[in-house]
XYZ file of C-alpha atoms in Angstrom:
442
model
C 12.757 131.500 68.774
C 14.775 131.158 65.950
C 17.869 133.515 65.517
C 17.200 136.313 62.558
C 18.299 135.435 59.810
C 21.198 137.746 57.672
C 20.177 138.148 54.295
C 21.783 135.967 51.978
C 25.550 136.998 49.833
C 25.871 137.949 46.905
C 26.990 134.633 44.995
C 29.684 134.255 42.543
C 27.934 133.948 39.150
C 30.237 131.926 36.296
C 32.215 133.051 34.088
C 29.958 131.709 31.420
C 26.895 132.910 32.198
C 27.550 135.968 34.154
C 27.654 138.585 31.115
C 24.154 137.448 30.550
C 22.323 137.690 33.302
C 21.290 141.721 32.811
C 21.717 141.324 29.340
C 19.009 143.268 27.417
C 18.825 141.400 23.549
C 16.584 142.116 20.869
C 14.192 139.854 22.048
C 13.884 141.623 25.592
C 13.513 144.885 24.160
C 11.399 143.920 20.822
C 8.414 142.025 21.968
C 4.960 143.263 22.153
C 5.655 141.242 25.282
C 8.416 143.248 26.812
C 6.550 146.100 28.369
C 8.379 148.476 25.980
C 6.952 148.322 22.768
C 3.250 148.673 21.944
C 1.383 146.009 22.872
C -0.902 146.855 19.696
C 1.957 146.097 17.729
C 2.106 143.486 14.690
C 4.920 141.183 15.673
C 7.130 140.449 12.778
C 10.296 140.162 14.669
C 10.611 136.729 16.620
C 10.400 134.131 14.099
C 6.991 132.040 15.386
C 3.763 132.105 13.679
C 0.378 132.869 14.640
C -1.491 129.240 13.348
C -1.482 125.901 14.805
C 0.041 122.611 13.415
C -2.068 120.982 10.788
C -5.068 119.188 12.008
C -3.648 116.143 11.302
C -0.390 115.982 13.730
C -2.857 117.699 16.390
C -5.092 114.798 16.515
C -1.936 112.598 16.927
C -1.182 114.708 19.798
C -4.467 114.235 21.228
C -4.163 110.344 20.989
C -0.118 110.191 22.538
C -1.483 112.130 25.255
C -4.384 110.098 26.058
C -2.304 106.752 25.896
C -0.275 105.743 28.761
C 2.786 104.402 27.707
C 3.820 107.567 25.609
C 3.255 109.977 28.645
C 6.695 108.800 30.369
C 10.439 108.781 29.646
C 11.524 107.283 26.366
C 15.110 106.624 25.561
C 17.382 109.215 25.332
C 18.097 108.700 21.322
C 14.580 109.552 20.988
C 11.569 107.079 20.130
C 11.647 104.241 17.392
C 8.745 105.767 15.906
C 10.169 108.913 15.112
C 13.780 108.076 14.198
C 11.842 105.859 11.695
C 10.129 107.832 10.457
C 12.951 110.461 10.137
C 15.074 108.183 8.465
C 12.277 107.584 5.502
C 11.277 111.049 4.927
C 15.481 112.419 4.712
C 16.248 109.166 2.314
C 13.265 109.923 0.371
C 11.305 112.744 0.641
C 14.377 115.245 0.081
C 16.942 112.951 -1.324
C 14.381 112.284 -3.961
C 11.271 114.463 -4.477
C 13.860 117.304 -4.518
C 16.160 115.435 -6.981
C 19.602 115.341 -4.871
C 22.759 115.321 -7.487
C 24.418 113.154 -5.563
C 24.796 109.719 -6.203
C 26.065 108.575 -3.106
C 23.612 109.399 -0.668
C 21.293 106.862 -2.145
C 21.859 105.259 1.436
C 19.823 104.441 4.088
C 20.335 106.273 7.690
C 20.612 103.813 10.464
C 17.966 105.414 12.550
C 19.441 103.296 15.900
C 22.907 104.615 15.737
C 22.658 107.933 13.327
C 19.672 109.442 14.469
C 19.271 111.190 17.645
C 15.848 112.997 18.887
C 17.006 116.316 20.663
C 14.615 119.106 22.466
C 14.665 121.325 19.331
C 17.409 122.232 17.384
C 19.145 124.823 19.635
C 19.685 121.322 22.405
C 21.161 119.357 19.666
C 23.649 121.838 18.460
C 24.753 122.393 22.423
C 25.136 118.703 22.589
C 27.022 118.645 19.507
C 29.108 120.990 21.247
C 29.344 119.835 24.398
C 30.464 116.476 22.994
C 33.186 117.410 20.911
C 34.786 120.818 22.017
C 37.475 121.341 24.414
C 38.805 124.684 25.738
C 39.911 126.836 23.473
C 38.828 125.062 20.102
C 37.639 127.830 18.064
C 34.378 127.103 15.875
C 33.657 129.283 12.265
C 30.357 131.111 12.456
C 29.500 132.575 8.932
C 27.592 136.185 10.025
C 25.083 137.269 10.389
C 24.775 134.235 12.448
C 21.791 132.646 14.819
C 22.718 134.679 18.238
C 22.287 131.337 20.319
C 25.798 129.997 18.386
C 27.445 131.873 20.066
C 26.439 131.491 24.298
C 26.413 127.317 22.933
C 29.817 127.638 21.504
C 31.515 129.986 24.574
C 29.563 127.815 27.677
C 31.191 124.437 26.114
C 34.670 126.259 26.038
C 34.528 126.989 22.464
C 36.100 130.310 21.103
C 33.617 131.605 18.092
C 35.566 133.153 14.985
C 33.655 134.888 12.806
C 33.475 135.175 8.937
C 30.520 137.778 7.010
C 28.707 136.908 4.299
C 29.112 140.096 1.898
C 25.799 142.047 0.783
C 25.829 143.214 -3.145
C 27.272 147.152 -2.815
C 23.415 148.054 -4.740
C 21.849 146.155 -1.739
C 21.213 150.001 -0.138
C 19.352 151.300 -3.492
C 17.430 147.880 -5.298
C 16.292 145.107 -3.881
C 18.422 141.981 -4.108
C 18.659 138.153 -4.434
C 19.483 135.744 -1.461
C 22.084 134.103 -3.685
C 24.058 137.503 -4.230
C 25.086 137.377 -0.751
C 28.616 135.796 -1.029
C 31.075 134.222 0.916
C 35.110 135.329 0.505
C 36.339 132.392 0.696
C 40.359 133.816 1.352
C 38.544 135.113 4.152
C 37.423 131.491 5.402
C 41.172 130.169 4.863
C 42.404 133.436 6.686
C 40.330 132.399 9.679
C 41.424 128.843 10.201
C 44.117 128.207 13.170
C 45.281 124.940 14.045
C 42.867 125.414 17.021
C 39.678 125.273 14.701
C 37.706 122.365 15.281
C 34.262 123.505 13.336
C 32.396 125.144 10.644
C 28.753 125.896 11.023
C 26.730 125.730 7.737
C 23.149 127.415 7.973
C 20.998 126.218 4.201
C 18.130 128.152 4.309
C 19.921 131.089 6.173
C 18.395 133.198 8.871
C 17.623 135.955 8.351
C 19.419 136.150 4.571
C 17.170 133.552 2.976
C 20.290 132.390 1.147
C 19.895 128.325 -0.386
C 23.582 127.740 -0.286
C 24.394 126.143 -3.760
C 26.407 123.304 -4.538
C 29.678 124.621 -5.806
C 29.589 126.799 -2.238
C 29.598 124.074 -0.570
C 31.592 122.132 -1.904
C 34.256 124.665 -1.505
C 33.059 124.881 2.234
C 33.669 120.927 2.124
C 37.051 121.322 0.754
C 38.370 123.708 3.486
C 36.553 121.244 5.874
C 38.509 118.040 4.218
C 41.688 119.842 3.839
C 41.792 120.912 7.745
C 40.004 118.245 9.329
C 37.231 120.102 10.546
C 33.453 118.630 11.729
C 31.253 120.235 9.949
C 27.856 121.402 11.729
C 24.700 121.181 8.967
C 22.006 123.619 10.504
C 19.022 122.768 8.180
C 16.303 123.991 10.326
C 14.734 125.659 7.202
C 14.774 123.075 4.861
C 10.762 122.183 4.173
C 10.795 126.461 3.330
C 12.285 126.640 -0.236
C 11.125 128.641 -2.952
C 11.840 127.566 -6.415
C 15.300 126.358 -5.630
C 16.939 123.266 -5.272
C 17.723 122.401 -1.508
C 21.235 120.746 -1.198
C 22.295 119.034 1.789
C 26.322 119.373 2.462
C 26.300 116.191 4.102
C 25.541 114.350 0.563
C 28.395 115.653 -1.206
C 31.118 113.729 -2.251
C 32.601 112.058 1.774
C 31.316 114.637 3.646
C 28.987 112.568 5.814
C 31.499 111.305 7.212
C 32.051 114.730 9.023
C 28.915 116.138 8.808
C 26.413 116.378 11.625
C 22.830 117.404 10.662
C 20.219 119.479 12.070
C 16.522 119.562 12.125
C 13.564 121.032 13.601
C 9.589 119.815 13.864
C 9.138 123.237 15.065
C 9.874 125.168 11.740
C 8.557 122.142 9.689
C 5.271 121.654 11.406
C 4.482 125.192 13.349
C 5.154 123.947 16.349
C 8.273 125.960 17.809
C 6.949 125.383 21.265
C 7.170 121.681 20.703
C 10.631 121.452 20.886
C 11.230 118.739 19.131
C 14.361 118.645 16.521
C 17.102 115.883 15.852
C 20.654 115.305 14.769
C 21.597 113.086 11.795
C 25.098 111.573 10.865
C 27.659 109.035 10.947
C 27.595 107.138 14.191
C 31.042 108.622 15.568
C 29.644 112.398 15.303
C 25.577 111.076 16.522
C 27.062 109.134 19.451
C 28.649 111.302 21.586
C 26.205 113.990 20.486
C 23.508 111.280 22.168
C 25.703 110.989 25.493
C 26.158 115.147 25.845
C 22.182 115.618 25.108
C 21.608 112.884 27.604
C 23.230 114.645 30.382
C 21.353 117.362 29.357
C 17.556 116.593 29.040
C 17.934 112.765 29.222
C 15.218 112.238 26.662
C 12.777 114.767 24.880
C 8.718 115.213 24.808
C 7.846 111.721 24.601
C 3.949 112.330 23.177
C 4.897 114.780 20.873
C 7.777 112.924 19.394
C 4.680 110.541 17.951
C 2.980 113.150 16.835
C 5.734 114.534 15.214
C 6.386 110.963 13.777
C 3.008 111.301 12.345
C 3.577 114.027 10.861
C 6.423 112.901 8.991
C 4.968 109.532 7.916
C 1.467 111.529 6.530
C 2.738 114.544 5.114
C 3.298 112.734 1.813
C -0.413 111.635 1.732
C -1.662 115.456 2.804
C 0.834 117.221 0.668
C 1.513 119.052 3.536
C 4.675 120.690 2.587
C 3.976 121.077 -1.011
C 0.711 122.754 0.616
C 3.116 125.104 2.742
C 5.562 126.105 0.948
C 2.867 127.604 -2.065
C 1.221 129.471 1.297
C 5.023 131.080 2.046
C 5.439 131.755 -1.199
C 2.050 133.785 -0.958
C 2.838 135.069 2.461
C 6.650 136.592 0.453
C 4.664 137.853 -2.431
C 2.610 139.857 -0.134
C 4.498 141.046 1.831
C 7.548 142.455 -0.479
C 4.969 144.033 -2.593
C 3.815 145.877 0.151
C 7.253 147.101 0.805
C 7.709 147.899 -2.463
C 4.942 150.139 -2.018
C 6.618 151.717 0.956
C 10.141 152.360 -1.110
C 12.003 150.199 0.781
C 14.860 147.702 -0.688
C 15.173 144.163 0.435
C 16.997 141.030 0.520
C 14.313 138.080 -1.795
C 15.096 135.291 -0.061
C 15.330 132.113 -1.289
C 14.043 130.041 1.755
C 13.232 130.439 5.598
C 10.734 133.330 6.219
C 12.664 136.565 7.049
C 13.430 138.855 4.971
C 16.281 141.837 5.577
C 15.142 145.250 4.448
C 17.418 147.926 3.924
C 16.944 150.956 6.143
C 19.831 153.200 4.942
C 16.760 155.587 3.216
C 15.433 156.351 6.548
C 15.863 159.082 8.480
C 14.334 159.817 11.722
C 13.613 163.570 12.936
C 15.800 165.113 15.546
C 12.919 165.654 17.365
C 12.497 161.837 17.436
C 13.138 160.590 21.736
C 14.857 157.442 21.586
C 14.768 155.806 25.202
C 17.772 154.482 27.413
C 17.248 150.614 26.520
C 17.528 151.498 23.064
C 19.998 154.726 22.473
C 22.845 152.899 25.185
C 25.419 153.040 22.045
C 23.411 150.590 20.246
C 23.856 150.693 16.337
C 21.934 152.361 14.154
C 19.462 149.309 13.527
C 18.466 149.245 16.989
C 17.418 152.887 16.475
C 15.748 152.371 13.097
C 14.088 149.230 14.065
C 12.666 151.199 17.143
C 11.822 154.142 15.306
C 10.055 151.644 12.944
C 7.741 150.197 15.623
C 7.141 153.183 17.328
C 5.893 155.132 13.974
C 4.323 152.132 12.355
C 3.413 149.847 14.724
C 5.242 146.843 13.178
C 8.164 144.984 15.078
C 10.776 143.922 13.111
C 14.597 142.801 15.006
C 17.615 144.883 14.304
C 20.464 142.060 13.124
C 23.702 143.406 14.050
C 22.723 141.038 17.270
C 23.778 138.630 14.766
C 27.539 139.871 13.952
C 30.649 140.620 15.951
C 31.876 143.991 16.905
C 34.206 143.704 13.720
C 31.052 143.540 11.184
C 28.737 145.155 13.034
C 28.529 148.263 9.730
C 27.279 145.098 7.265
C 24.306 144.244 10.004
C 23.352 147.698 10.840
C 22.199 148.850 7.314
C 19.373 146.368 7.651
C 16.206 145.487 9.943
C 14.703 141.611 9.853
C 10.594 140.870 9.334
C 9.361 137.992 9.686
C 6.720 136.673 7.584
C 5.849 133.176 9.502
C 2.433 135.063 9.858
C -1.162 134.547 7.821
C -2.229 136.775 5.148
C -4.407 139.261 6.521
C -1.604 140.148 9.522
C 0.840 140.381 6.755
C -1.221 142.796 4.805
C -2.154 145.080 8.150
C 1.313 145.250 8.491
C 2.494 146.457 4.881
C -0.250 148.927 5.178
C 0.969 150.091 8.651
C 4.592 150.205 7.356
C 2.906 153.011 4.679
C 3.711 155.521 7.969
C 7.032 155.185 7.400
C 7.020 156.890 3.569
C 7.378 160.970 4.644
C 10.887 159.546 6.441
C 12.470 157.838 3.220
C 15.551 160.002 1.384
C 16.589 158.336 -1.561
């Protein structure tokens, strides 16, 4: 007979990982999902929607699957197909059909060396990381910032440094713009050490729905050219603009020569479970990102990288995104009249599909029992946003996930709904949102 055997030790857990482990988020706690919040609740606080791709890219699914050859590994810089296919639509379909100002980006992109196919967006920008940080290179994050920036910026050694984007001071009593959201730029210079090696640009923002405009970036481009930093393009947003001019950073003036690019087929084609994205740029920023991602994943989805390519090449001939954004735009209308109808200020935004309400006119009753998971020192979004699901049956995510300590007062003012959702759930939800009226001070 075998001897008994002791139960196992408790393992040393790294460094890196180790403060994350029991780590309750927003998305633990704010999930229909999660055991804690009702599971009749409308979910308009993780950013996925509730309809399929279109028909069309499904059908190519159908067909990669069935096939043989696109069932097994492809390269690791993703297949020829698609980094075609990516290459056309960025030369044309945005460069040109969106009117770019910039003269010299009338180029082509080399889609063998400066495209790579990554497993979404959030793999590329690790594998940007991973191929050009060392310890201790610090990496500007404007805030609020996407939360996984951070854990891909700290695991490859990177030290994040944080600079807010500033809210108008009427953001608490009137609805805003996007664009009014600004940048101190003194604050950007202030920030820079001869340790900083990055600058993350986000054009369409989540959650603000800011379009960053061309004189910003430039000025972001300037700071980048005068220290020598890389600049990281996350454009994930990009097909979701509303009446404004998209403008990518990396066709200004030289910056693509220090510009890496980001892009998702999730966001684009409502397929966030696809996990297909790529990075774009010169060849000495895409190459090592290719050798880091790899290491990582070796190669990505290889059936639903040709659908994907599919989708790209036919979009043109279904008006797909011309088709999409008119629904968002419907989806926005809808859903800020209804919370004008509630009383409650928000951020318009100009692109993506969240938009940042102000919750500094509600007040919850003393009466109100806020549970452990929630009331552990939390801020008071986490409160509101829970008070807000629990008395209206709507989810929404409280942002200050999305700051540091330091600017954790600009974050907590506001809750985040998403409106990547059809019509009718949109509508249910303003309506359900009504309950929160008797608890609105102005």
């Amino acid at each position: 007979m075998a001897p008994a055997s002791s139960p196992p030790r408790a393992f040393a857990l790294s460094d890196k990982v180790k403060d994350e482990v029991h780590k309750q988020d927003v998305w633990t706690v704010f999930s229909p999902a999660s055991g804690y919040v009702p599971e009749d609740s409308i979910n308009l606080g993780q950013g996925f929607m509730n309809w399929a791709p279109p028909e069309y890219i499904q059908e190519a699914a159908k067909k990669s699957i069935e096939a043989i050859e696109t069932n097994h590994y492809s390269i690791p810089k993703g297949r020829i197909r698609l980094r075609q296919a990516i290459s056309k639509h960025y030369c044309e379909w945005i460069s040109i059909s969106f009117g770019l100002s910039s003269p010299s980006f009338k180029r082509t992109i080399n889609p063998d060396t400066e495209i790579v196919v990554t497993s979404g967006a959030n793999e590329g920008i690790y594998a940007f990381e991973l191929a050009f940080l060392r310890d201790g290179d610090e990496v500007i994050l404007f805030e609020p910032f996407f939360d996984q920036y951070i854990c891909n910026t700290t695991f490859n050694g990177g030290v994040p440094v944080y600079v807010p984007l500033h809210p108008p001071a009427h953001s608490k009593h009137t609805s805003v713009k996007a664009s009014e959201w600004k940048i101190d730029f003194d604050e950007v210079r202030a920030a820079i050490t001869p340790k900083t090696k990055a600058i993350f640009v986000n054009t369409p923002h989540n959650p603000i729905g800011k379009v960053f405009d061309t004189e910003e970036l430039l000025k972001i481009g300037k700071i980048a050219e005068e220290f020598n930093l890389i600049i990281l393009a996350d454009e994930v947003y990009d097909a979701l603009v509303f009446n404004k001019e998209h403008i990518r950073i990396a066709a200004l003036g030289n910056l693509w020569e220090r510009t890496i690019t980001i892009g998702s087929a999730g966001k684009s084609f409502s397929a966030t479970g696809w996990r297909v994205g790529w990075a774009i740029g010169p060849q000495h920023l895409v190459q090592p990102t290719l050798a880091a991602t790899t290491r990582i994943v070796f190669c990505t989805n290889s059936p639903l990288q040709e659908a994907v390519a599919v989708g790209l090449e036919k979009a043109p001939e279904h008006k797909f995104f011309e088709q999409q954004t008119a629904e968002y735009l419907e989806r926005r209308k809808v859903f800020t009249a209804a919370l004008d109808k509630v009383g409650l200020p928000y951020t318009m935004p100009d692109g993506s599909y969240f938009v940042l309400v102000d919750n500094s006119s509600i007040q919850i009753p003393d009466d109100f029992v806020i549970p452990d998971i929630v009331n552990q020192g939390r801020p008071r979004d986490w409160i509101v946003s829970w008070f807000i699901v629990q008395t209206a049956g709507v989810v929404c995510i409280p942002p200050s996930d999305f700051y540091s300590p330091k600017h954790i007062p600009i974050g907590e003012q506001f809750s985040r709904f998403a409106f990547c959702k059809d019509i009718d759930t949109i509508r249910a939800a303003g309506e359900r949102l009504l309950a929160l009226k008797p608890y609105i001070k102005k």
